JSON list of N, CA and C in Angstrom, two decimals:
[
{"chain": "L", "resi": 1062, "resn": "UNK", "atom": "N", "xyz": [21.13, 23.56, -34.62]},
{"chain": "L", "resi": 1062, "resn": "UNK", "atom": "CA", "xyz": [20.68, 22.41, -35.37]},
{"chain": "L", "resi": 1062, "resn": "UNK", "atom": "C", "xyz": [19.53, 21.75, -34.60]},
{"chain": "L", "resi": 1063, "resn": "UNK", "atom": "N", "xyz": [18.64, 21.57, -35.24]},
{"chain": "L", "resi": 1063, "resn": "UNK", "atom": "CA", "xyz": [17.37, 20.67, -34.58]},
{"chain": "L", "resi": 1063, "resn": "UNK", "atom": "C", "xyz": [16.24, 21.61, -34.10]},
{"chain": "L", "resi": 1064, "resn": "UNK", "atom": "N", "xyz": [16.41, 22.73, -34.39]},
{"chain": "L", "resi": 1064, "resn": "UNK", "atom": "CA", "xyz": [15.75, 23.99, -33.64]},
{"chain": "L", "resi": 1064, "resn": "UNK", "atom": "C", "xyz": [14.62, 24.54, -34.60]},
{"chain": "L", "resi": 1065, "resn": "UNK", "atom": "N", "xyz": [13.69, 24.56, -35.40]},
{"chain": "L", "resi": 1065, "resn": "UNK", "atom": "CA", "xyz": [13.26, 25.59, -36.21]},
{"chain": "L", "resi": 1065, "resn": "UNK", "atom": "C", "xyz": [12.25, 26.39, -35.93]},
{"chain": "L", "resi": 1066, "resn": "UNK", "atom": "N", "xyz": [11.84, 27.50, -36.77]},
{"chain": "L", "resi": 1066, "resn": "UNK", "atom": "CA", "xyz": [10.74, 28.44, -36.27]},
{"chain": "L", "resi": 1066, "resn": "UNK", "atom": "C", "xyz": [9.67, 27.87, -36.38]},
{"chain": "L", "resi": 1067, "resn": "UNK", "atom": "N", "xyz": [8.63, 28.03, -35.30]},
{"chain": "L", "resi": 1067, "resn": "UNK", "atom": "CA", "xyz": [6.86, 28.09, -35.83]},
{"chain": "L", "resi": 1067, "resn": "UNK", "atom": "C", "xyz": [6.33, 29.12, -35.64]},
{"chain": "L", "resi": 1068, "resn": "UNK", "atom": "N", "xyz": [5.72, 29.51, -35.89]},
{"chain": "L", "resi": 1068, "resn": "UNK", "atom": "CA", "xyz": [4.59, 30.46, -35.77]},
{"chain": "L", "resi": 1068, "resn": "UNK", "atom": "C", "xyz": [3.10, 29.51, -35.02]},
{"chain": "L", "resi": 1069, "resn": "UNK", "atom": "N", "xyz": [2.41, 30.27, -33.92]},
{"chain": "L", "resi": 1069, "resn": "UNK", "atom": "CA", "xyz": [1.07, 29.88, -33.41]},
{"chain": "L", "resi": 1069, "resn": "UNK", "atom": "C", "xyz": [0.24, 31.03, -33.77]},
{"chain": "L", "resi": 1070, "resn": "UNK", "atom": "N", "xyz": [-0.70, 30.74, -34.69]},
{"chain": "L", "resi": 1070, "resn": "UNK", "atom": "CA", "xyz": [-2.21, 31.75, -34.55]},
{"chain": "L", "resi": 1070, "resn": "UNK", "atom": "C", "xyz": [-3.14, 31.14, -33.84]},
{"chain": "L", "resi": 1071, "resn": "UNK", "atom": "N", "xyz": [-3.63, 32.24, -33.03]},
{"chain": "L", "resi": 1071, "resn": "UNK", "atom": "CA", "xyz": [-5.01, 31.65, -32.41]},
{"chain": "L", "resi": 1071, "resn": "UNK", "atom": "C", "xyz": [-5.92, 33.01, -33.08]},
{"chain": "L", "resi": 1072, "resn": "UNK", "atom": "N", "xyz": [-7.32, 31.69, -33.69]},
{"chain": "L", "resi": 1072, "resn": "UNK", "atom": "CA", "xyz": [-8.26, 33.12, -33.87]},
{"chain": "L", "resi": 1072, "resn": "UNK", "atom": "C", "xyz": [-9.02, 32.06, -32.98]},
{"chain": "L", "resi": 1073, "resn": "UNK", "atom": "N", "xyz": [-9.42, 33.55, -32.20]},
{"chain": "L", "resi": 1073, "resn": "UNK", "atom": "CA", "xyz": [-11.23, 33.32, -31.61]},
{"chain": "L", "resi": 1073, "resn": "UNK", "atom": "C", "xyz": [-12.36, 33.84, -32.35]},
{"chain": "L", "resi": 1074, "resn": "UNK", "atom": "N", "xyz": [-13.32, 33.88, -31.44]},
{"chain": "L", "resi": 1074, "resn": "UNK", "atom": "CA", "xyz": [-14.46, 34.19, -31.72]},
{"chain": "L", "resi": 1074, "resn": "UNK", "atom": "C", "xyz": [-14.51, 35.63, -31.06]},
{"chain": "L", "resi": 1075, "resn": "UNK", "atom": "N", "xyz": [-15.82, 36.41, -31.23]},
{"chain": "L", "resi": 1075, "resn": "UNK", "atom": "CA", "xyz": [-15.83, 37.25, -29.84]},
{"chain": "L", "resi": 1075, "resn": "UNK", "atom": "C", "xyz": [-16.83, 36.46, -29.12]},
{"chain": "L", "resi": 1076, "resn": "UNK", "atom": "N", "xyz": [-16.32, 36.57, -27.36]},
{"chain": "L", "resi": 1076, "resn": "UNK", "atom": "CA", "xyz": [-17.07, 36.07, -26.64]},
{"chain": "L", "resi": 1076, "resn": "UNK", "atom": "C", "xyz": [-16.06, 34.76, -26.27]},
{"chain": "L", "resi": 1077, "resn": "UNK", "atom": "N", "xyz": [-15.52, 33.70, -26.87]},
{"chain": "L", "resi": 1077, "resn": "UNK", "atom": "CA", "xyz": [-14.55, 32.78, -26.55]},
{"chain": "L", "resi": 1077, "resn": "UNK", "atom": "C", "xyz": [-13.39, 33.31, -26.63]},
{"chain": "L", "resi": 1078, "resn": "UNK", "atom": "N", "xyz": [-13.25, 33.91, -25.31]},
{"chain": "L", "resi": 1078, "resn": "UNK", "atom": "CA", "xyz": [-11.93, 34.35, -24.44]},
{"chain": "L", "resi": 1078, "resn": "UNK", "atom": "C", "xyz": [-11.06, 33.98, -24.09]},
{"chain": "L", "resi": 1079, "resn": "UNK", "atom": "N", "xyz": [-11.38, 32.34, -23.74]},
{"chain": "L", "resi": 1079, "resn": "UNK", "atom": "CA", "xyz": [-9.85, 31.24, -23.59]},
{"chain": "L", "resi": 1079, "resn": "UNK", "atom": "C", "xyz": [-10.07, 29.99, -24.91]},
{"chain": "L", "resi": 1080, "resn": "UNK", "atom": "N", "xyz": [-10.80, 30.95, -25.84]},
{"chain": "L", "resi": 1080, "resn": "UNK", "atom": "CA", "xyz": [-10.42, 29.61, -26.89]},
{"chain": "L", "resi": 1080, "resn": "UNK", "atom": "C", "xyz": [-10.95, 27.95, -26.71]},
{"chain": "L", "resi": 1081, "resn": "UNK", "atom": "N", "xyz": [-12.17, 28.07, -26.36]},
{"chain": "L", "resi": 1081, "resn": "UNK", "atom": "CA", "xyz": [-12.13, 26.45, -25.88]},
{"chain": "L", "resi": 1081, "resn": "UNK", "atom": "C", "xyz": [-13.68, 26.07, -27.02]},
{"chain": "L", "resi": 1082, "resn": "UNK", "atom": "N", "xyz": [-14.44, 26.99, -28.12]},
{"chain": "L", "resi": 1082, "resn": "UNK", "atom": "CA", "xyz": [-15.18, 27.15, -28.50]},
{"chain": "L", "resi": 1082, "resn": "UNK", "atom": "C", "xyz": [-16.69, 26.97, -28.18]},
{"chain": "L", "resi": 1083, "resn": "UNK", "atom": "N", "xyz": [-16.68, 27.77, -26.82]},
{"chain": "L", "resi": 1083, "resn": "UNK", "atom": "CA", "xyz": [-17.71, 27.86, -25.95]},
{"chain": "L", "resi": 1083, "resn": "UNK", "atom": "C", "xyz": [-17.84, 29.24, -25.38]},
{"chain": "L", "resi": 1084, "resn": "UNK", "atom": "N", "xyz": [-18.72, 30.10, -25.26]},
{"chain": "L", "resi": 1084, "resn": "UNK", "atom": "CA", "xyz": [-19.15, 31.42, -24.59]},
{"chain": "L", "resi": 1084, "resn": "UNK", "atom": "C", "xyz": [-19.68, 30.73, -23.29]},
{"chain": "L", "resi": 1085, "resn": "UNK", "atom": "N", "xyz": [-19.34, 30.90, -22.21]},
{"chain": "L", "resi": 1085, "resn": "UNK", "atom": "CA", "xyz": [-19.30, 30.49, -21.28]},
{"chain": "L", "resi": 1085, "resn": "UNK", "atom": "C", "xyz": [-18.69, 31.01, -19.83]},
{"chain": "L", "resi": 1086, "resn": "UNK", "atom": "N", "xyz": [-19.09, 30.67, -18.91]},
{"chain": "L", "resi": 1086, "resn": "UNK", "atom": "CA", "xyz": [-18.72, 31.20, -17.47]},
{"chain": "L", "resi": 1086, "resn": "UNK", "atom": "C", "xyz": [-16.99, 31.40, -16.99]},
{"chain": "L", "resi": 1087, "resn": "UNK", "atom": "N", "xyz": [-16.43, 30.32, -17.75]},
{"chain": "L", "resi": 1087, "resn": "UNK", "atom": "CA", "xyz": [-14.88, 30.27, -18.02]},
{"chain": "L", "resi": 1087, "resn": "UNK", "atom": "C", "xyz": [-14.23, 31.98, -18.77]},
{"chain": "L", "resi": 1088, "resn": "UNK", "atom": "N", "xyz": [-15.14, 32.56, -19.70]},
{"chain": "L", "resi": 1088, "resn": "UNK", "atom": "CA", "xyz": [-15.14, 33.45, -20.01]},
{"chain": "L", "resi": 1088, "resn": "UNK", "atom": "C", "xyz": [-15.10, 34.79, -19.47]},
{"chain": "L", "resi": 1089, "resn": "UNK", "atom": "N", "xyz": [-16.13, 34.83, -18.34]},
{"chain": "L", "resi": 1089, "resn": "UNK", "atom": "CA", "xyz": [-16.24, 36.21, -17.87]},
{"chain": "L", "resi": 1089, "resn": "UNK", "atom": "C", "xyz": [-14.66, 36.64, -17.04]},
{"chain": "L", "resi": 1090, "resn": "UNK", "atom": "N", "xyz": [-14.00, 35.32, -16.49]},
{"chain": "L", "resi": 1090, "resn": "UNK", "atom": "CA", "xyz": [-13.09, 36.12, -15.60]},
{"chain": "L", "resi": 1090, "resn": "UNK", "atom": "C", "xyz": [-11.97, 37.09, -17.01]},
{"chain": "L", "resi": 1091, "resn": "UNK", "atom": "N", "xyz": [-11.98, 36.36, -17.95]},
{"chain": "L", "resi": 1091, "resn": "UNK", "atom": "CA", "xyz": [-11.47, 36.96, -19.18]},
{"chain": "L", "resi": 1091, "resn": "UNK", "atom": "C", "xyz": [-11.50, 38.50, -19.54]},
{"chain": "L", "resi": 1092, "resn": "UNK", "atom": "N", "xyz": [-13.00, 38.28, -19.96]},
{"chain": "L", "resi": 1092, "resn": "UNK", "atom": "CA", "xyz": [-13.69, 39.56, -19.89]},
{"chain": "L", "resi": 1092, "resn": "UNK", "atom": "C", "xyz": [-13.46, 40.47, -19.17]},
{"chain": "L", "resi": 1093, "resn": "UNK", "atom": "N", "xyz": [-13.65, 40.34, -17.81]},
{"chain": "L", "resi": 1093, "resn": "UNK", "atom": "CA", "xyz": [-13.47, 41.26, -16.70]},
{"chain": "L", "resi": 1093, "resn": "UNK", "atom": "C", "xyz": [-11.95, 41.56, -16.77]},
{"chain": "L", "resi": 1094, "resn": "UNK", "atom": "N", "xyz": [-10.83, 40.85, -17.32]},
{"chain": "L", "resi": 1094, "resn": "UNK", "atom": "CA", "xyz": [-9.96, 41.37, -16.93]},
{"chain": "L", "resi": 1094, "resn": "UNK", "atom": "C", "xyz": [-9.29, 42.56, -18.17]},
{"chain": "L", "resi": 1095, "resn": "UNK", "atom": "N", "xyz": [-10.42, 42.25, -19.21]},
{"chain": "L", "resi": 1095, "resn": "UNK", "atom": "CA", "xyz": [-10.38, 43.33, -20.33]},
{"chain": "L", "resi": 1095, "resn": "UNK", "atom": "C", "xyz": [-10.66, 44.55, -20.15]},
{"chain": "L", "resi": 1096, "resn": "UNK", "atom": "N", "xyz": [-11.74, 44.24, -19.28]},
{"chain": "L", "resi": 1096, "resn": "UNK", "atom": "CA", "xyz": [-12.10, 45.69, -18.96]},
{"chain": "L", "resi": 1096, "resn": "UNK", "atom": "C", "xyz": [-11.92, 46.80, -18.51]},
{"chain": "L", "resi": 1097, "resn": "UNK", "atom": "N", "xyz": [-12.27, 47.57, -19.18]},
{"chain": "L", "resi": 1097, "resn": "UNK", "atom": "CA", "xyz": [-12.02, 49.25, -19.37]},
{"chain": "L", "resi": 1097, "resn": "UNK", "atom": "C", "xyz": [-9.92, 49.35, -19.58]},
{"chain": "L", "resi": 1098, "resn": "UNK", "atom": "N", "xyz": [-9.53, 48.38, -20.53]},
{"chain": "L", "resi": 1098, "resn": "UNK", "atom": "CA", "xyz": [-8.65, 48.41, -21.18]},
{"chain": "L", "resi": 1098, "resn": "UNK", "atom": "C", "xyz": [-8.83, 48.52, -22.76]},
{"chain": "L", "resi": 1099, "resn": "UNK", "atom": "N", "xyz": [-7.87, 49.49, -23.23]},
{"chain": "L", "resi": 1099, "resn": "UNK", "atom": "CA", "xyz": [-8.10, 49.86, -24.63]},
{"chain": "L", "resi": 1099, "resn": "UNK", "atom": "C", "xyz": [-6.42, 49.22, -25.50]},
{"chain": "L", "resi": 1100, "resn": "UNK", "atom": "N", "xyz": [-6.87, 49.61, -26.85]},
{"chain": "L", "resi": 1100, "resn": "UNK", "atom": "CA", "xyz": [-5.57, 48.72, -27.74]},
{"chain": "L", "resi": 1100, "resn": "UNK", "atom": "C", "xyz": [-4.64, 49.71, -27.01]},
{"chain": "L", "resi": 1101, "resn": "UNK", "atom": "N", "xyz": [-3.35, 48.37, -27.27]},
{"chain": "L", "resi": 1101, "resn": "UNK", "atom": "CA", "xyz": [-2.23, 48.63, -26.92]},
{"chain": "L", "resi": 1101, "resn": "UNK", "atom": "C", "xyz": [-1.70, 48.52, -25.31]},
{"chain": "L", "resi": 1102, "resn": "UNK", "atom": "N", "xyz": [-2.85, 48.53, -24.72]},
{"chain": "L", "resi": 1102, "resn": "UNK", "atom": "CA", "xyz": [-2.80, 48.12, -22.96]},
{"chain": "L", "resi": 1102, "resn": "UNK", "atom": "C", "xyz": [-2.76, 46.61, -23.35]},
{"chain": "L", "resi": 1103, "resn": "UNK", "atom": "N", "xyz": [-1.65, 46.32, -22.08]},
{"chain": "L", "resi": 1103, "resn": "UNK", "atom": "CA", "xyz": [-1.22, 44.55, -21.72]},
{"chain": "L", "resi": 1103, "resn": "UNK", "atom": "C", "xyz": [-2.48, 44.00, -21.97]},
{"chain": "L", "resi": 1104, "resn": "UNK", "atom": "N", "xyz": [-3.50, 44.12, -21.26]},
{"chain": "L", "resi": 1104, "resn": "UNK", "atom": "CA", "xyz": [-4.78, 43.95, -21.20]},
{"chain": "L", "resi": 1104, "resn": "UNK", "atom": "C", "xyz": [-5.75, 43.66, -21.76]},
{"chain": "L", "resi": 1105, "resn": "UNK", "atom": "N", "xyz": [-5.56, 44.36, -22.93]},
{"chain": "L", "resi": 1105, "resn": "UNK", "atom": "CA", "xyz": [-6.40, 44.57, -24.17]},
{"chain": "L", "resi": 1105, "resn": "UNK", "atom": "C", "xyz": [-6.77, 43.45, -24.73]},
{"chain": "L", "resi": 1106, "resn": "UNK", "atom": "N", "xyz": [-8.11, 42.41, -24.92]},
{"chain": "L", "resi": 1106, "resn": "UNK", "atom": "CA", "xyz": [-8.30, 41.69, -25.71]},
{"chain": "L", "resi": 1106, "resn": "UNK", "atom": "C", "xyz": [-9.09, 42.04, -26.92]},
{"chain": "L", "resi": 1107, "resn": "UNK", "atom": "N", "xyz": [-9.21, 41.81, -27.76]},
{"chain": "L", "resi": 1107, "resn": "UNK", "atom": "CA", "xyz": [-9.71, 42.18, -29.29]},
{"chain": "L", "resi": 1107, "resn": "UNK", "atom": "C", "xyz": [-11.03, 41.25, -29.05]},
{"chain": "L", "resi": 1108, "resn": "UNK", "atom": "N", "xyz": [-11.11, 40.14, -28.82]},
{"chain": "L", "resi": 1108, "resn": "UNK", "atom": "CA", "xyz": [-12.49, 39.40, -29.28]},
{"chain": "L", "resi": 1108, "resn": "UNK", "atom": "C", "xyz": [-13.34, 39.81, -27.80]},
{"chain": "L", "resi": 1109, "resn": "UNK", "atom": "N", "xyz": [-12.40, 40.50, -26.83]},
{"chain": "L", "resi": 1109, "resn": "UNK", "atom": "CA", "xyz": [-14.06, 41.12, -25.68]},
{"chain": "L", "resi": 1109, "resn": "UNK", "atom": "C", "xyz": [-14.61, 42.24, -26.24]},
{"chain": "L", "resi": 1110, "resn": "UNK", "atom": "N", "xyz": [-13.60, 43.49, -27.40]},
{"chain": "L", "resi": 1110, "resn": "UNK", "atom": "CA", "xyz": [-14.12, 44.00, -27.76]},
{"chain": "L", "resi": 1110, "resn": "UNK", "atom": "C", "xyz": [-15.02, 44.07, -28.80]},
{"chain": "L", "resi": 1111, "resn": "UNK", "atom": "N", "xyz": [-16.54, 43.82, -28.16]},
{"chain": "L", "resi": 1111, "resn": "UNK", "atom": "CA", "xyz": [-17.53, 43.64, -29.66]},
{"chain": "L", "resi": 1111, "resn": "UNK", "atom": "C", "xyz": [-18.20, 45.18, -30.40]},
{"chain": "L", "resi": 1112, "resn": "UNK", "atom": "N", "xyz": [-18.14, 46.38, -30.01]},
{"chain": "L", "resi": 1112, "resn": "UNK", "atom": "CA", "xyz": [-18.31, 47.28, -31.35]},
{"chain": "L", "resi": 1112, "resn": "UNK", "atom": "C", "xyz": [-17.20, 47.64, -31.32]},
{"chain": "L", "resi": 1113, "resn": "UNK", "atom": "N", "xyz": [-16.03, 46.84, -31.12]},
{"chain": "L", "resi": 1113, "resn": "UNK", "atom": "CA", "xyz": [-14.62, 46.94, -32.78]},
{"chain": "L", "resi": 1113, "resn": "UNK", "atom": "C", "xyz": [-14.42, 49.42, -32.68]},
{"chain": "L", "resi": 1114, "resn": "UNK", "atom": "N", "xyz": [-14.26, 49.36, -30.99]},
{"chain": "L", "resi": 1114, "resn": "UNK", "atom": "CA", "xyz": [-14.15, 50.67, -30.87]},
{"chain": "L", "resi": 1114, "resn": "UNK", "atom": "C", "xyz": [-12.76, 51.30, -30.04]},
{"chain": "L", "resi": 1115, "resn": "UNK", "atom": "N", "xyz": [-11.97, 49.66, -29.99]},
{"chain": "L", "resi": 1115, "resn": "UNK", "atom": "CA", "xyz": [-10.48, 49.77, -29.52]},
{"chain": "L", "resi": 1115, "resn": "UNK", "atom": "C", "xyz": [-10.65, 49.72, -28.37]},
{"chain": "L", "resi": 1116, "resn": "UNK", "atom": "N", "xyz": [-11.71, 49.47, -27.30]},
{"chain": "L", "resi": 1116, "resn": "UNK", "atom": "CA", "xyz": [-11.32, 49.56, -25.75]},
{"chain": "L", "resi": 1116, "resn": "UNK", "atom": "C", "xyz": [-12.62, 48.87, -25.27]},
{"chain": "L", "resi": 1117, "resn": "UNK", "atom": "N", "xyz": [-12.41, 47.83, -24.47]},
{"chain": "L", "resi": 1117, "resn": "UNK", "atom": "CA", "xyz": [-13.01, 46.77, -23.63]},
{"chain": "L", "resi": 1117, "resn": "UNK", "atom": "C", "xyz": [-14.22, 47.83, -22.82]},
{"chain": "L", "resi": 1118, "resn": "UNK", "atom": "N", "xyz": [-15.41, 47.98, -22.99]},
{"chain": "L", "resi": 1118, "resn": "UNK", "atom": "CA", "xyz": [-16.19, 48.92, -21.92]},
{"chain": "L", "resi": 1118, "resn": "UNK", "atom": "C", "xyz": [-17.48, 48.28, -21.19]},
{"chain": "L", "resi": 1119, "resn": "UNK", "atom": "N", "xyz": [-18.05, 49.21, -20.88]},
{"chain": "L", "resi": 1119, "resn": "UNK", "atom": "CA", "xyz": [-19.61, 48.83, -21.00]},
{"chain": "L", "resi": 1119, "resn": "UNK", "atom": "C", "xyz": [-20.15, 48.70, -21.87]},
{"chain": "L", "resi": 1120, "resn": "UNK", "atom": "N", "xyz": [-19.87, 49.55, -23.37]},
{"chain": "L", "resi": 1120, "resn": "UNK", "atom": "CA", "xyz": [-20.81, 49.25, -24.22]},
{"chain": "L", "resi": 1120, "resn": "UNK", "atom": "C", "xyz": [-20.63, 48.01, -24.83]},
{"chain": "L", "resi": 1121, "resn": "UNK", "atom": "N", "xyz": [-19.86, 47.20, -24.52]},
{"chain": "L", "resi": 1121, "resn": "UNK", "atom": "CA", "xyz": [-19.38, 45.76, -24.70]},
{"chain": "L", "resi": 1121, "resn": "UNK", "atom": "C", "xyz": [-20.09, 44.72, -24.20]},
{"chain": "L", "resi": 1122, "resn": "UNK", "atom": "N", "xyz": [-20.79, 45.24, -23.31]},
{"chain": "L", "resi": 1122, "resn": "UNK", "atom": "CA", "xyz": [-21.69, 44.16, -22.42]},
{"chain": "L", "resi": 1122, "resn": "UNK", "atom": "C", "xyz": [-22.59, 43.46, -23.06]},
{"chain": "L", "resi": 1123, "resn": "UNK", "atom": "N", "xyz": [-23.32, 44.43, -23.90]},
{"chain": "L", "resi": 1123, "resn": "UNK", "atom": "CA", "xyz": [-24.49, 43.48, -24.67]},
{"chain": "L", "resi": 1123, "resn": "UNK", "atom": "C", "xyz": [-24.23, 42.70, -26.02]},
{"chain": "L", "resi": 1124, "resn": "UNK", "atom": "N", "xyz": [-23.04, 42.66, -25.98]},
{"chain": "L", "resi": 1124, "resn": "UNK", "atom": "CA", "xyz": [-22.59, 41.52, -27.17]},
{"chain": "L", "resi": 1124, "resn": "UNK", "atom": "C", "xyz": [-21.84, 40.66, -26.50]},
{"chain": "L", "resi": 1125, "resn": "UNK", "atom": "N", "xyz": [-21.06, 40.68, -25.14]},
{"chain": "L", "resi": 1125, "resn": "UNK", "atom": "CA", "xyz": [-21.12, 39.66, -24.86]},
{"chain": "L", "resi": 1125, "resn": "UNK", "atom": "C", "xyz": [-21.81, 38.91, -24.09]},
{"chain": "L", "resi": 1126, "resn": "UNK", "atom": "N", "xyz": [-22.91, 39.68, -23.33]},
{"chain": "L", "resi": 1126, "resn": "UNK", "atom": "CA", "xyz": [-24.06, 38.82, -22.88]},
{"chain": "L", "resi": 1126, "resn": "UNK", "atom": "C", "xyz": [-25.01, 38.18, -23.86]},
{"chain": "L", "resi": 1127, "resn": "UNK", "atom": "N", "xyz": [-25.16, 39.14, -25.20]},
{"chain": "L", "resi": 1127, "resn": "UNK", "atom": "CA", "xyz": [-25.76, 37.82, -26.38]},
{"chain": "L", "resi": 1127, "resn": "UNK", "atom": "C", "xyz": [-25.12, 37.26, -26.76]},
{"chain": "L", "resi": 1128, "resn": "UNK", "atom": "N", "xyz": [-23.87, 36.45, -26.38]},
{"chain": "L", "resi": 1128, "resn": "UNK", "atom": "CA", "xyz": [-23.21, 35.36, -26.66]},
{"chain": "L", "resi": 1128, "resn": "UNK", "atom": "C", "xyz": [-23.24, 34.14, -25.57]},
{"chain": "L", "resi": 1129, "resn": "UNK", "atom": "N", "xyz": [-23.28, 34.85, -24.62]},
{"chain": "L", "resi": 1129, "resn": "UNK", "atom": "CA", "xyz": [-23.02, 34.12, -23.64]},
{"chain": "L", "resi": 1129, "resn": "UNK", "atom": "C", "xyz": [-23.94, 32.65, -23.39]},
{"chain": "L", "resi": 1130, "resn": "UNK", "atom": "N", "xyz": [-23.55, 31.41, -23.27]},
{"chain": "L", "resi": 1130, "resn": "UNK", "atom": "CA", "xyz": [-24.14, 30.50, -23.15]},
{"chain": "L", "resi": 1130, "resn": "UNK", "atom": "C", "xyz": [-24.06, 29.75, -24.78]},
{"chain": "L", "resi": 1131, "resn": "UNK", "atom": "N", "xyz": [-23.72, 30.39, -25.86]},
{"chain": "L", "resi": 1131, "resn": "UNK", "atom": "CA", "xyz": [-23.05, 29.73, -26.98]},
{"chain": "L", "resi": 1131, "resn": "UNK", "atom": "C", "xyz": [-22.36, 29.11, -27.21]},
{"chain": "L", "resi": 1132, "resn": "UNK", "atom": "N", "xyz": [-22.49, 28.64, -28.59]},
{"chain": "L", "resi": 1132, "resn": "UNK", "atom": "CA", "xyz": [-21.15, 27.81, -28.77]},
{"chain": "L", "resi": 1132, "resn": "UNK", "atom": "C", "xyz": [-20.09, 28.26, -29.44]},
{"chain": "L", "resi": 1133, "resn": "UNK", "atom": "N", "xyz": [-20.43, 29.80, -29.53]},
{"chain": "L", "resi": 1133, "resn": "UNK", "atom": "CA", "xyz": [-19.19, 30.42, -30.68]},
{"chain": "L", "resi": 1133, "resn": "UNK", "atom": "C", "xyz": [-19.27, 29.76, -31.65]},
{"chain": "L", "resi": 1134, "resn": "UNK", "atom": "N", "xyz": [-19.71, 29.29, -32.30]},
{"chain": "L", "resi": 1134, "resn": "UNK", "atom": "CA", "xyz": [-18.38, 28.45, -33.56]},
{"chain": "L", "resi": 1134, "resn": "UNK", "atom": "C", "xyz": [-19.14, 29.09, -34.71]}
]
């Protein structure tokens, strides 16, 4: 009694890694810890991966360095 379910969604952006709606320096330790992790690894974040190819890489770099310093939103 007094207990009920919620549900939390978080959507990001790609590039806002902790959600704070800023691409930013707070970000990279994020990033980096995505990296060269693919779906289904603990690891794995979805919005570091920007060509949407299932695994955090290098070729990831240049979408999130053209984000970087944005505001996401």
């Amino acid at each position: 009694s007094g207990l009920g379910y919620y549900e939390l969604a978080i959507t990001g952006q790609k590039g806002d890694l902790n959600y704070d709606g800023k691409c930013d320096f707070f970000d990279l330790p994020m990033f980096s810890a995505s990296f060269n992790q693919s779906l289904g690894q603990a690891g794995y974040n979805a919005d570091a991966d920007f060509n949407g190819d299932n695994k955090v890489d290098f070729s990831d770099l240049p979408g999130f360095s053209g984000v970087f310093g944005s505001s996401c939103q």
